[in-house]
Short mmCIF file of N, CA and C and ligand atoms in Angstrom, two decimals:
data_model
loop_
_atom_site.label_atom_id
_atom_site.label_comp_id
_atom_site.label_asym_id
_atom_site.label_seq_id
_atom_site.Cartn_x
_atom_site.Cartn_y
_atom_site.Cartn_z
N MET A 1 16.89 -10.41 1.50
CA MET A 1 17.41 -9.87 2.59
C MET A 1 16.18 -10.36 3.86
N THR A 2 16.85 -10.87 5.02
CA THR A 2 16.08 -11.37 6.11
C THR A 2 15.87 -10.37 7.06
N ALA A 3 14.71 -10.13 7.52
CA ALA A 3 14.56 -8.97 8.76
C ALA A 3 14.94 -9.55 10.03
N PRO A 4 15.71 -8.68 10.87
CA PRO A 4 15.96 -9.12 12.25
C PRO A 4 14.81 -9.35 12.96
N GLU A 5 14.84 -10.43 14.17
CA GLU A 5 13.71 -10.90 14.76
C GLU A 5 13.00 -9.78 15.48
N GLN A 6 13.53 -8.70 16.21
CA GLN A 6 12.98 -7.81 16.99
C GLN A 6 13.04 -6.41 16.14
N SER A 7 11.95 -6.26 15.14
CA SER A 7 11.91 -5.07 14.41
C SER A 7 11.07 -4.17 15.10
N THR A 8 11.56 -2.94 14.99
CA THR A 8 10.80 -1.75 15.55
C THR A 8 9.84 -1.16 14.52
N ARG A 9 8.99 -0.35 14.80
CA ARG A 9 7.94 0.12 13.73
C ARG A 9 8.83 0.79 12.80
N LEU A 10 9.79 1.59 13.30
CA LEU A 10 10.78 2.33 12.16
C LEU A 10 11.37 1.41 11.30
N ASP A 11 11.91 0.16 11.69
CA ASP A 11 12.35 -0.76 10.88
C ASP A 11 11.45 -1.25 9.93
N LEU A 12 10.21 -1.60 10.38
CA LEU A 12 9.20 -2.13 9.40
C LEU A 12 8.80 -1.15 8.34
N PHE A 13 8.79 0.05 8.81
CA PHE A 13 8.42 1.23 7.73
C PHE A 13 9.57 1.25 6.70
N ILE A 14 10.88 1.30 7.22
CA ILE A 14 11.97 1.45 6.23
C ILE A 14 11.99 0.19 5.26
N ASN A 15 11.68 -1.11 5.98
CA ASN A 15 11.90 -2.18 5.11
C ASN A 15 10.70 -2.20 4.02
N ARG A 16 9.59 -1.69 4.42
CA ARG A 16 8.59 -1.66 3.61
C ARG A 16 8.84 -0.65 2.40
N MET A 17 9.31 0.54 2.57
CA MET A 17 9.78 1.55 1.61
C MET A 17 10.87 0.93 0.63
N VAL A 18 11.81 0.38 1.14
CA VAL A 18 13.01 -0.12 0.56
C VAL A 18 12.55 -1.36 -0.38
N SER A 19 11.59 -2.14 0.15
CA SER A 19 11.09 -3.31 -0.53
C SER A 19 10.19 -2.93 -1.76
N GLN A 20 9.36 -1.94 -1.27
CA GLN A 20 8.51 -1.30 -2.42
C GLN A 20 9.31 -0.98 -3.77
N ARG A 21 10.34 -0.25 -3.39
CA ARG A 21 11.21 0.25 -4.56
C ARG A 21 11.97 -0.81 -5.16
N ALA A 22 12.45 -1.70 -4.49
CA ALA A 22 13.25 -2.79 -5.02
C ALA A 22 12.32 -3.70 -5.97
N CYS A 23 11.12 -4.01 -5.41
CA CYS A 23 10.13 -4.90 -6.06
C CYS A 23 9.56 -4.13 -7.31
N LEU A 24 9.35 -2.75 -7.23
CA LEU A 24 8.79 -2.12 -8.27
C LEU A 24 9.77 -1.90 -9.50
N ASP A 25 11.10 -1.64 -9.08
CA ASP A 25 12.12 -1.46 -10.00
C ASP A 25 12.37 -2.84 -10.79
N PHE A 26 12.28 -3.98 -10.04
CA PHE A 26 12.32 -5.27 -10.73
C PHE A 26 11.21 -5.47 -11.64
N ALA A 27 9.98 -5.24 -11.21
CA ALA A 27 8.84 -5.55 -12.13
C ALA A 27 8.72 -4.61 -13.27
N ILE A 28 9.16 -3.36 -13.10
CA ILE A 28 9.10 -2.39 -14.15
C ILE A 28 10.06 -2.85 -15.21
N ALA A 29 11.35 -3.25 -14.89
CA ALA A 29 12.44 -3.78 -15.77
C ALA A 29 11.93 -5.01 -16.43
N GLN A 30 11.29 -6.00 -15.64
CA GLN A 30 10.89 -7.20 -16.40
C GLN A 30 9.71 -7.07 -17.33
N THR A 31 8.91 -6.11 -17.18
CA THR A 31 7.76 -5.77 -18.01
C THR A 31 8.07 -4.63 -18.96
N ALA A 32 9.17 -4.17 -19.10
CA ALA A 32 9.53 -3.03 -19.89
C ALA A 32 9.12 -3.18 -21.32
N SER A 33 9.25 -4.35 -21.99
CA SER A 33 8.92 -4.37 -23.28
C SER A 33 7.48 -4.81 -23.61
N MET A 34 6.67 -4.73 -22.51
CA MET A 34 5.16 -5.01 -22.81
C MET A 34 4.44 -3.70 -22.99
N ALA A 35 3.24 -3.86 -23.58
CA ALA A 35 2.66 -2.63 -24.09
C ALA A 35 1.38 -2.36 -23.16
N GLY A 36 0.80 -3.26 -22.42
CA GLY A 36 -0.30 -3.18 -21.68
C GLY A 36 -0.32 -2.09 -20.53
N PRO A 37 -1.41 -1.56 -20.20
CA PRO A 37 -1.47 -0.54 -19.20
C PRO A 37 -1.03 -1.01 -17.79
N VAL A 38 -0.46 -0.20 -16.95
CA VAL A 38 -0.06 -0.41 -15.58
C VAL A 38 -1.23 0.11 -14.55
N PHE A 39 -1.43 -0.78 -13.63
CA PHE A 39 -2.38 -0.16 -12.66
C PHE A 39 -1.75 -0.07 -11.12
N GLU A 40 -2.11 1.13 -10.67
CA GLU A 40 -1.68 1.50 -9.28
C GLU A 40 -2.80 1.44 -8.42
N LEU A 41 -2.90 0.57 -7.53
CA LEU A 41 -4.07 0.24 -6.68
C LEU A 41 -3.71 1.00 -5.29
N GLY A 42 -4.34 2.08 -5.00
CA GLY A 42 -4.05 2.74 -3.82
C GLY A 42 -3.04 4.00 -4.06
N LEU A 43 -3.54 5.22 -4.22
CA LEU A 43 -2.64 6.28 -4.42
C LEU A 43 -1.87 6.88 -3.24
N GLY A 44 -2.79 7.05 -2.19
CA GLY A 44 -2.22 7.54 -0.92
C GLY A 44 -1.54 8.80 -1.21
N ASN A 45 -0.35 9.01 -0.60
CA ASN A 45 0.48 10.13 -0.79
C ASN A 45 1.05 10.35 -2.24
N GLY A 46 1.01 9.20 -2.94
CA GLY A 46 1.45 9.21 -4.32
C GLY A 46 2.87 8.90 -4.56
N ARG A 47 3.54 8.57 -3.46
CA ARG A 47 5.09 8.28 -3.65
C ARG A 47 5.41 7.09 -4.61
N THR A 48 4.68 5.95 -4.36
CA THR A 48 5.05 4.92 -5.41
C THR A 48 4.50 5.20 -6.79
N TYR A 49 3.42 5.95 -6.78
CA TYR A 49 2.90 6.39 -8.24
C TYR A 49 3.82 7.33 -8.77
N HIS A 50 4.46 8.26 -8.03
CA HIS A 50 5.54 9.14 -8.72
C HIS A 50 6.64 8.27 -9.07
N HIS A 51 7.05 7.32 -8.34
CA HIS A 51 8.21 6.53 -8.72
C HIS A 51 7.87 5.80 -10.08
N MET A 52 6.71 5.12 -10.16
CA MET A 52 6.39 4.55 -11.34
C MET A 52 6.37 5.35 -12.49
N ARG A 53 5.65 6.53 -12.28
CA ARG A 53 5.55 7.54 -13.39
C ARG A 53 6.95 8.05 -14.08
N GLU A 54 7.91 8.11 -13.10
CA GLU A 54 9.20 8.57 -13.49
C GLU A 54 10.08 7.30 -14.26
N ARG A 55 9.68 6.11 -13.85
CA ARG A 55 10.59 5.11 -14.37
C ARG A 55 9.77 4.33 -15.53
N ILE A 56 8.54 4.58 -15.75
CA ILE A 56 7.84 3.85 -16.74
C ILE A 56 7.54 4.72 -17.86
N SER A 57 8.00 4.35 -19.16
CA SER A 57 7.60 5.05 -20.23
C SER A 57 6.90 4.19 -21.36
N GLY A 58 6.08 4.74 -22.14
CA GLY A 58 5.18 4.05 -23.25
C GLY A 58 4.00 3.37 -22.73
N ARG A 59 3.69 3.35 -21.42
CA ARG A 59 2.52 2.67 -20.85
C ARG A 59 1.80 3.71 -20.14
N ASP A 60 0.41 3.51 -20.23
CA ASP A 60 -0.42 4.34 -19.35
C ASP A 60 -0.48 3.82 -17.93
N ILE A 61 -0.37 4.64 -16.99
CA ILE A 61 -0.62 4.17 -15.58
C ILE A 61 -1.89 4.56 -15.04
N PHE A 62 -2.86 3.70 -14.89
CA PHE A 62 -4.11 3.96 -14.16
C PHE A 62 -3.93 3.78 -12.70
N VAL A 63 -4.79 4.76 -12.10
CA VAL A 63 -4.61 4.83 -10.56
C VAL A 63 -6.13 4.57 -10.10
N PHE A 64 -6.18 3.58 -9.18
CA PHE A 64 -7.49 3.11 -8.73
C PHE A 64 -7.30 3.70 -7.20
N GLU A 65 -8.35 4.67 -6.86
CA GLU A 65 -8.33 5.22 -5.41
C GLU A 65 -9.72 5.70 -5.05
N ARG A 66 -10.00 5.64 -3.88
CA ARG A 66 -11.40 5.97 -3.51
C ARG A 66 -11.61 7.52 -3.34
N ALA A 67 -10.47 8.13 -2.87
CA ALA A 67 -10.48 9.55 -2.64
C ALA A 67 -9.10 10.07 -2.82
N VAL A 68 -8.88 10.89 -3.98
CA VAL A 68 -7.50 11.40 -4.19
C VAL A 68 -7.03 12.48 -3.17
N ALA A 69 -5.93 12.11 -2.46
CA ALA A 69 -5.41 13.11 -1.56
C ALA A 69 -3.96 13.13 -1.50
N SER A 70 -3.40 13.05 -2.61
CA SER A 70 -1.90 12.81 -2.83
C SER A 70 -1.10 14.26 -2.74
N HIS A 71 0.10 14.22 -2.81
CA HIS A 71 1.02 15.37 -3.02
C HIS A 71 0.61 15.90 -4.31
N PRO A 72 0.60 17.23 -4.58
CA PRO A 72 0.23 17.85 -5.82
C PRO A 72 1.08 17.28 -6.96
N ASP A 73 2.46 17.01 -6.73
CA ASP A 73 3.38 16.37 -7.67
C ASP A 73 2.97 15.11 -8.16
N SER A 74 2.16 14.41 -7.41
CA SER A 74 1.81 13.07 -7.60
C SER A 74 0.33 12.68 -7.94
N ARG A 75 -0.19 13.63 -8.70
CA ARG A 75 -1.63 13.66 -8.99
C ARG A 75 -1.78 12.98 -10.35
N PRO A 76 -2.45 11.86 -10.60
CA PRO A 76 -2.60 11.43 -11.94
C PRO A 76 -3.51 12.40 -12.75
N ALA A 77 -3.61 12.37 -14.10
CA ALA A 77 -4.58 13.03 -14.84
C ALA A 77 -5.79 12.45 -14.61
N GLU A 78 -6.88 13.19 -14.83
CA GLU A 78 -8.29 12.78 -14.48
C GLU A 78 -8.69 11.53 -15.32
N GLU A 79 -8.22 11.40 -16.68
CA GLU A 79 -8.60 10.37 -17.43
C GLU A 79 -7.79 9.07 -17.22
N LEU A 80 -6.84 9.19 -16.27
CA LEU A 80 -6.09 8.01 -15.80
C LEU A 80 -6.30 7.71 -14.41
N THR A 81 -7.44 8.45 -13.92
CA THR A 81 -7.81 8.12 -12.48
C THR A 81 -9.13 7.38 -12.45
N ILE A 82 -9.13 6.25 -11.70
CA ILE A 82 -10.36 5.36 -11.70
C ILE A 82 -10.84 5.46 -10.18
N LEU A 83 -11.95 6.45 -9.88
CA LEU A 83 -12.22 6.75 -8.55
C LEU A 83 -13.26 5.84 -8.12
N GLY A 84 -13.05 5.38 -6.90
CA GLY A 84 -14.16 4.59 -6.19
C GLY A 84 -13.51 3.33 -5.44
N ASP A 85 -14.34 2.54 -4.79
CA ASP A 85 -13.78 1.42 -4.15
C ASP A 85 -13.40 0.32 -5.07
N VAL A 86 -12.20 -0.16 -4.87
CA VAL A 86 -11.67 -1.31 -5.75
C VAL A 86 -12.59 -2.44 -5.89
N ARG A 87 -13.34 -2.71 -4.73
CA ARG A 87 -14.42 -3.81 -4.88
C ARG A 87 -15.35 -3.68 -6.14
N GLU A 88 -15.50 -2.38 -6.52
CA GLU A 88 -16.43 -2.14 -7.63
C GLU A 88 -15.63 -1.85 -8.91
N THR A 89 -14.56 -1.02 -8.61
CA THR A 89 -13.76 -0.59 -9.88
C THR A 89 -12.95 -1.53 -10.55
N LEU A 90 -12.48 -2.64 -9.79
CA LEU A 90 -11.76 -3.61 -10.38
C LEU A 90 -12.54 -4.44 -11.33
N PRO A 91 -13.82 -4.97 -10.94
CA PRO A 91 -14.54 -5.56 -11.98
C PRO A 91 -15.06 -4.96 -13.12
N ALA A 92 -15.11 -3.55 -12.93
CA ALA A 92 -15.43 -2.87 -14.11
C ALA A 92 -14.11 -2.60 -15.06
N ALA A 93 -13.02 -2.69 -14.49
CA ALA A 93 -11.84 -2.63 -15.22
C ALA A 93 -11.53 -3.90 -16.04
N LEU A 94 -12.16 -5.09 -15.53
CA LEU A 94 -12.08 -6.25 -16.30
C LEU A 94 -12.84 -6.09 -17.53
N THR A 95 -14.06 -5.56 -17.31
CA THR A 95 -14.92 -5.34 -18.59
C THR A 95 -14.14 -4.24 -19.68
N ARG A 96 -13.52 -3.29 -19.21
CA ARG A 96 -12.86 -2.36 -19.94
C ARG A 96 -11.53 -2.78 -20.53
N PHE A 97 -10.70 -3.44 -19.61
CA PHE A 97 -9.36 -3.80 -20.19
C PHE A 97 -9.08 -5.01 -20.49
N GLY A 98 -10.07 -6.08 -20.01
CA GLY A 98 -9.78 -7.47 -20.20
C GLY A 98 -8.58 -7.87 -19.36
N ASP A 99 -7.89 -8.94 -19.95
CA ASP A 99 -6.79 -9.42 -19.08
C ASP A 99 -5.48 -8.75 -19.79
N GLY A 100 -5.43 -7.41 -19.63
CA GLY A 100 -4.52 -6.63 -20.53
C GLY A 100 -3.33 -6.14 -19.59
N ALA A 101 -3.43 -5.98 -18.31
CA ALA A 101 -2.49 -5.27 -17.50
C ALA A 101 -1.12 -6.00 -17.59
N SER A 102 0.00 -5.16 -17.76
CA SER A 102 1.28 -5.62 -17.81
C SER A 102 1.85 -5.71 -16.41
N LEU A 103 1.38 -4.68 -15.67
CA LEU A 103 1.92 -4.52 -14.22
C LEU A 103 0.97 -4.00 -13.26
N ILE A 104 0.76 -4.55 -12.21
CA ILE A 104 -0.16 -4.20 -11.19
C ILE A 104 0.37 -4.00 -9.85
N HIS A 105 0.43 -2.88 -9.17
CA HIS A 105 1.09 -2.67 -7.90
C HIS A 105 -0.08 -2.36 -7.07
N ALA A 106 -0.12 -3.01 -5.92
CA ALA A 106 -1.12 -2.82 -4.82
C ALA A 106 -0.48 -2.34 -3.50
N ASP A 107 -0.97 -1.31 -2.90
CA ASP A 107 -0.59 -0.97 -1.64
C ASP A 107 -1.93 -0.22 -0.92
N LEU A 108 -2.76 -1.28 -0.72
CA LEU A 108 -4.13 -0.95 -0.28
C LEU A 108 -4.28 -0.86 1.39
N GLY A 109 -3.38 -1.39 1.96
CA GLY A 109 -3.42 -1.65 3.44
C GLY A 109 -3.20 -0.40 4.28
N GLY A 110 -3.63 -0.58 5.55
CA GLY A 110 -3.39 0.30 6.55
C GLY A 110 -2.55 -0.47 7.71
N HIS A 111 -2.70 0.24 8.94
CA HIS A 111 -1.85 -0.30 10.14
C HIS A 111 -2.39 -1.61 10.62
N ASN A 112 -3.46 -2.18 10.31
CA ASN A 112 -4.11 -3.30 11.01
C ASN A 112 -3.66 -4.51 10.12
N ARG A 113 -2.79 -5.44 10.43
CA ARG A 113 -2.15 -6.53 9.60
C ARG A 113 -3.35 -7.60 9.40
N ALA A 114 -4.02 -7.82 10.40
CA ALA A 114 -5.16 -8.86 10.31
C ALA A 114 -6.27 -8.33 9.14
N LYS A 115 -6.60 -7.02 9.17
CA LYS A 115 -7.50 -6.45 8.36
C LYS A 115 -6.94 -6.60 6.95
N ASN A 116 -5.64 -6.07 6.81
CA ASN A 116 -4.95 -6.08 5.50
C ASN A 116 -5.03 -7.44 4.79
N ASP A 117 -4.87 -8.48 5.60
CA ASP A 117 -4.75 -9.80 5.13
C ASP A 117 -6.30 -10.31 4.66
N GLU A 118 -7.15 -9.90 5.39
CA GLU A 118 -8.61 -10.18 5.10
C GLU A 118 -8.92 -9.56 3.82
N PHE A 119 -8.44 -8.20 3.72
CA PHE A 119 -8.78 -7.42 2.41
C PHE A 119 -8.10 -8.04 1.27
N ALA A 120 -6.84 -8.54 1.29
CA ALA A 120 -5.98 -9.11 0.28
C ALA A 120 -6.76 -10.39 -0.08
N ARG A 121 -7.11 -11.29 0.83
CA ARG A 121 -7.97 -12.47 0.45
C ARG A 121 -9.22 -12.03 -0.58
N MET A 122 -9.81 -11.07 -0.15
CA MET A 122 -11.07 -10.69 -0.76
C MET A 122 -10.78 -10.11 -2.16
N VAL A 123 -9.79 -9.37 -2.30
CA VAL A 123 -9.54 -8.55 -3.47
C VAL A 123 -8.62 -9.35 -4.49
N SER A 124 -7.96 -10.51 -3.98
CA SER A 124 -7.15 -11.22 -4.97
C SER A 124 -7.83 -11.74 -6.18
N PRO A 125 -9.08 -12.43 -6.00
CA PRO A 125 -9.77 -12.81 -7.29
C PRO A 125 -10.22 -11.82 -8.03
N LEU A 126 -10.23 -10.46 -7.70
CA LEU A 126 -10.65 -9.30 -8.38
C LEU A 126 -9.29 -8.71 -9.28
N VAL A 127 -8.19 -9.01 -8.79
CA VAL A 127 -6.98 -8.49 -9.37
C VAL A 127 -6.40 -9.54 -10.43
N GLU A 128 -6.60 -10.97 -10.02
CA GLU A 128 -5.77 -11.95 -10.89
C GLU A 128 -6.30 -12.02 -12.35
N PRO A 129 -7.50 -11.70 -12.66
CA PRO A 129 -7.99 -11.93 -14.12
C PRO A 129 -7.56 -10.59 -14.89
N LEU A 130 -6.93 -9.74 -14.29
CA LEU A 130 -6.67 -8.47 -14.97
C LEU A 130 -5.27 -8.41 -15.61
N LEU A 131 -4.41 -9.54 -15.21
CA LEU A 131 -3.05 -9.50 -15.74
C LEU A 131 -2.98 -10.14 -16.96
N VAL A 132 -2.09 -9.80 -17.96
CA VAL A 132 -1.84 -10.33 -19.09
C VAL A 132 -0.73 -11.51 -18.93
N VAL A 133 -0.66 -12.48 -19.67
CA VAL A 133 0.14 -13.55 -19.70
C VAL A 133 1.69 -12.83 -19.60
N GLY A 134 2.48 -13.15 -18.65
CA GLY A 134 3.84 -12.57 -18.54
C GLY A 134 3.83 -11.34 -17.59
N GLY A 135 2.73 -10.82 -17.31
CA GLY A 135 2.59 -9.73 -16.45
C GLY A 135 2.90 -9.90 -15.04
N LEU A 136 3.33 -8.77 -14.35
CA LEU A 136 3.71 -9.11 -12.93
C LEU A 136 2.81 -8.33 -11.94
N MET A 137 2.73 -8.69 -10.78
CA MET A 137 1.74 -8.07 -9.74
C MET A 137 2.65 -7.96 -8.53
N VAL A 138 2.79 -6.74 -7.97
CA VAL A 138 3.67 -6.46 -6.80
C VAL A 138 2.71 -5.99 -5.74
N SER A 139 2.77 -6.45 -4.58
CA SER A 139 1.88 -6.31 -3.59
C SER A 139 2.59 -5.92 -2.22
N SER A 140 2.08 -5.13 -1.32
CA SER A 140 2.55 -4.92 0.14
C SER A 140 2.14 -6.04 0.96
N ASP A 141 1.07 -6.64 0.51
CA ASP A 141 0.47 -7.68 1.32
C ASP A 141 0.55 -9.03 0.54
N ARG A 142 0.59 -10.09 1.29
CA ARG A 142 0.48 -11.41 0.60
C ARG A 142 -0.86 -11.58 -0.12
N MET A 143 -0.91 -12.19 -1.35
CA MET A 143 -2.10 -12.20 -2.12
C MET A 143 -2.42 -13.74 -2.08
N TYR A 144 -3.66 -14.01 -2.54
CA TYR A 144 -4.19 -15.29 -2.47
C TYR A 144 -4.68 -15.73 -3.86
N PHE A 145 -3.82 -15.90 -4.75
CA PHE A 145 -4.09 -16.13 -6.16
C PHE A 145 -4.21 -17.71 -6.59
N GLU A 146 -4.94 -18.02 -7.54
CA GLU A 146 -5.15 -19.30 -7.70
C GLU A 146 -4.03 -19.85 -8.72
N ALA A 147 -3.66 -19.05 -9.74
CA ALA A 147 -2.82 -19.41 -10.88
C ALA A 147 -1.59 -18.57 -10.89
N LEU A 148 -1.36 -17.51 -10.23
CA LEU A 148 -0.06 -16.72 -10.41
C LEU A 148 0.94 -17.25 -9.49
N GLU A 149 2.12 -17.32 -10.22
CA GLU A 149 3.42 -17.89 -9.45
C GLU A 149 4.03 -16.73 -8.60
N GLU A 150 4.36 -17.04 -7.42
CA GLU A 150 5.03 -16.20 -6.45
C GLU A 150 6.54 -16.19 -6.77
N LEU A 151 7.23 -14.96 -7.11
CA LEU A 151 8.57 -15.07 -7.48
C LEU A 151 9.48 -14.59 -6.27
N PRO A 152 10.85 -15.10 -6.45
CA PRO A 152 11.78 -14.62 -5.22
C PRO A 152 11.94 -13.17 -5.43
N LEU A 153 12.26 -12.60 -4.22
CA LEU A 153 12.44 -11.16 -4.22
C LEU A 153 13.81 -10.71 -4.71
N PRO A 154 13.84 -9.49 -5.31
CA PRO A 154 15.20 -9.00 -5.66
C PRO A 154 15.99 -8.80 -4.28
N ALA A 155 17.39 -8.71 -4.47
CA ALA A 155 18.26 -8.74 -3.31
C ALA A 155 17.90 -7.56 -2.28
N ASP A 156 17.57 -6.46 -2.74
CA ASP A 156 17.29 -5.46 -1.71
C ASP A 156 16.00 -5.35 -0.90
N ALA A 157 15.11 -6.26 -1.40
CA ALA A 157 13.87 -6.31 -0.63
C ALA A 157 13.97 -7.36 0.52
N VAL A 158 13.01 -6.99 1.40
CA VAL A 158 13.07 -7.79 2.76
C VAL A 158 11.75 -8.57 2.74
N GLU A 159 12.04 -10.03 3.10
CA GLU A 159 11.01 -11.05 2.94
C GLU A 159 9.78 -10.58 3.96
N GLY A 160 8.62 -10.80 3.26
CA GLY A 160 7.42 -10.52 4.03
C GLY A 160 7.07 -9.02 4.00
N ARG A 161 7.75 -8.19 3.44
CA ARG A 161 7.48 -6.72 3.20
C ARG A 161 6.91 -6.51 1.91
N CYS A 162 7.18 -7.29 0.86
CA CYS A 162 6.57 -7.22 -0.37
C CYS A 162 6.41 -8.43 -1.15
N PHE A 163 5.68 -8.60 -2.18
CA PHE A 163 5.49 -9.84 -2.70
C PHE A 163 5.43 -9.63 -4.28
N ILE A 164 5.96 -10.54 -5.11
CA ILE A 164 5.83 -10.33 -6.50
C ILE A 164 5.30 -11.62 -6.97
N TYR A 165 4.33 -11.51 -8.01
CA TYR A 165 3.67 -12.61 -8.64
C TYR A 165 3.61 -12.42 -10.18
N ARG A 166 3.55 -13.64 -10.84
CA ARG A 166 3.65 -13.47 -12.27
C ARG A 166 2.63 -14.45 -12.92
N ARG A 167 1.95 -14.00 -13.94
CA ARG A 167 1.16 -14.87 -14.68
C ARG A 167 1.76 -15.60 -15.80
N ASN A 168 1.90 -16.79 -15.64
CA ASN A 168 2.68 -17.70 -16.63
C ASN A 168 1.98 -18.17 -17.75
N ALA A 169 0.72 -18.33 -17.67
CA ALA A 169 0.07 -18.95 -18.85
C ALA A 169 -1.63 -18.32 -18.67
C1 SAM B 1 -1.00 2.85 2.02
S1 SAM B 1 -1.89 4.18 1.06
C2 SAM B 1 -0.94 4.04 -0.47
C3 SAM B 1 0.34 4.75 -0.34
C4 SAM B 1 1.12 4.84 -1.65
N1 SAM B 1 1.64 3.59 -2.20
C5 SAM B 1 2.32 5.80 -1.54
O1 SAM B 1 3.17 5.53 -1.92
O2 SAM B 1 1.86 7.01 -1.16
C6 SAM B 1 -3.34 3.20 0.81
C7 SAM B 1 -4.40 3.98 -0.15
O3 SAM B 1 -5.38 2.99 -0.60
C8 SAM B 1 -6.59 3.49 -0.57
N2 SAM B 1 -7.61 2.48 -0.52
C9 SAM B 1 -7.66 1.54 0.52
N3 SAM B 1 -8.71 0.70 0.45
C10 SAM B 1 -9.44 1.19 -0.89
C11 SAM B 1 -10.45 0.63 -1.55
N4 SAM B 1 -11.28 -0.50 -1.10
N5 SAM B 1 -10.77 1.20 -2.61
C12 SAM B 1 -9.91 2.27 -3.23
N6 SAM B 1 -8.88 2.80 -2.59
C13 SAM B 1 -8.69 2.27 -1.38
C14 SAM B 1 -6.49 4.56 0.57
O4 SAM B 1 -7.54 5.55 0.22
C15 SAM B 1 -5.12 4.99 0.51
O5 SAM B 1 -4.99 6.13 -0.24
#
């Protein structure tokens, strides 16, 4: 889907939500036969976490968040919550999990697009080594990976509002 040129803030918000769901549903289906854990980077209100928890079976979903403040229905178990700044917890996760994640979803940004882009550049090399071969990464911001392939978006997603990457080798 292509966004109209003059998008309002409401359009942008709706496009982001619709795109998150479409990309997550695509990535969940594509990785359904994989056993590795799923990582949710940025819990926030917990809406995408809740969606993933309802749609994913047979895989642990670990949540990376600096301070849990989600809706009570969307609170991960303590043993699946990795508290702290992802700049520190992602390198620690590499030691713990290796390159084992089947699916990583990142929604770490705020309202400032330039800051989100700067953060995405910084965090990309911390995310890339965590994904298993064949695993998918879904992000609300463009990422800057060395070896992951950017995939075309599913039909319902809006260009530029969500990104999907796959580790091929
Ligand atoms: C936009 S919200 C996530 C919204 C979520 N996808 C949902 O559906 O409700 C972004 C979250 O990322 C977290 N976050 C941002 N930067 C972070 C960092 N450096 N380390 C850990 N968490 C971070 C924030 O605390 C915030 O809760």
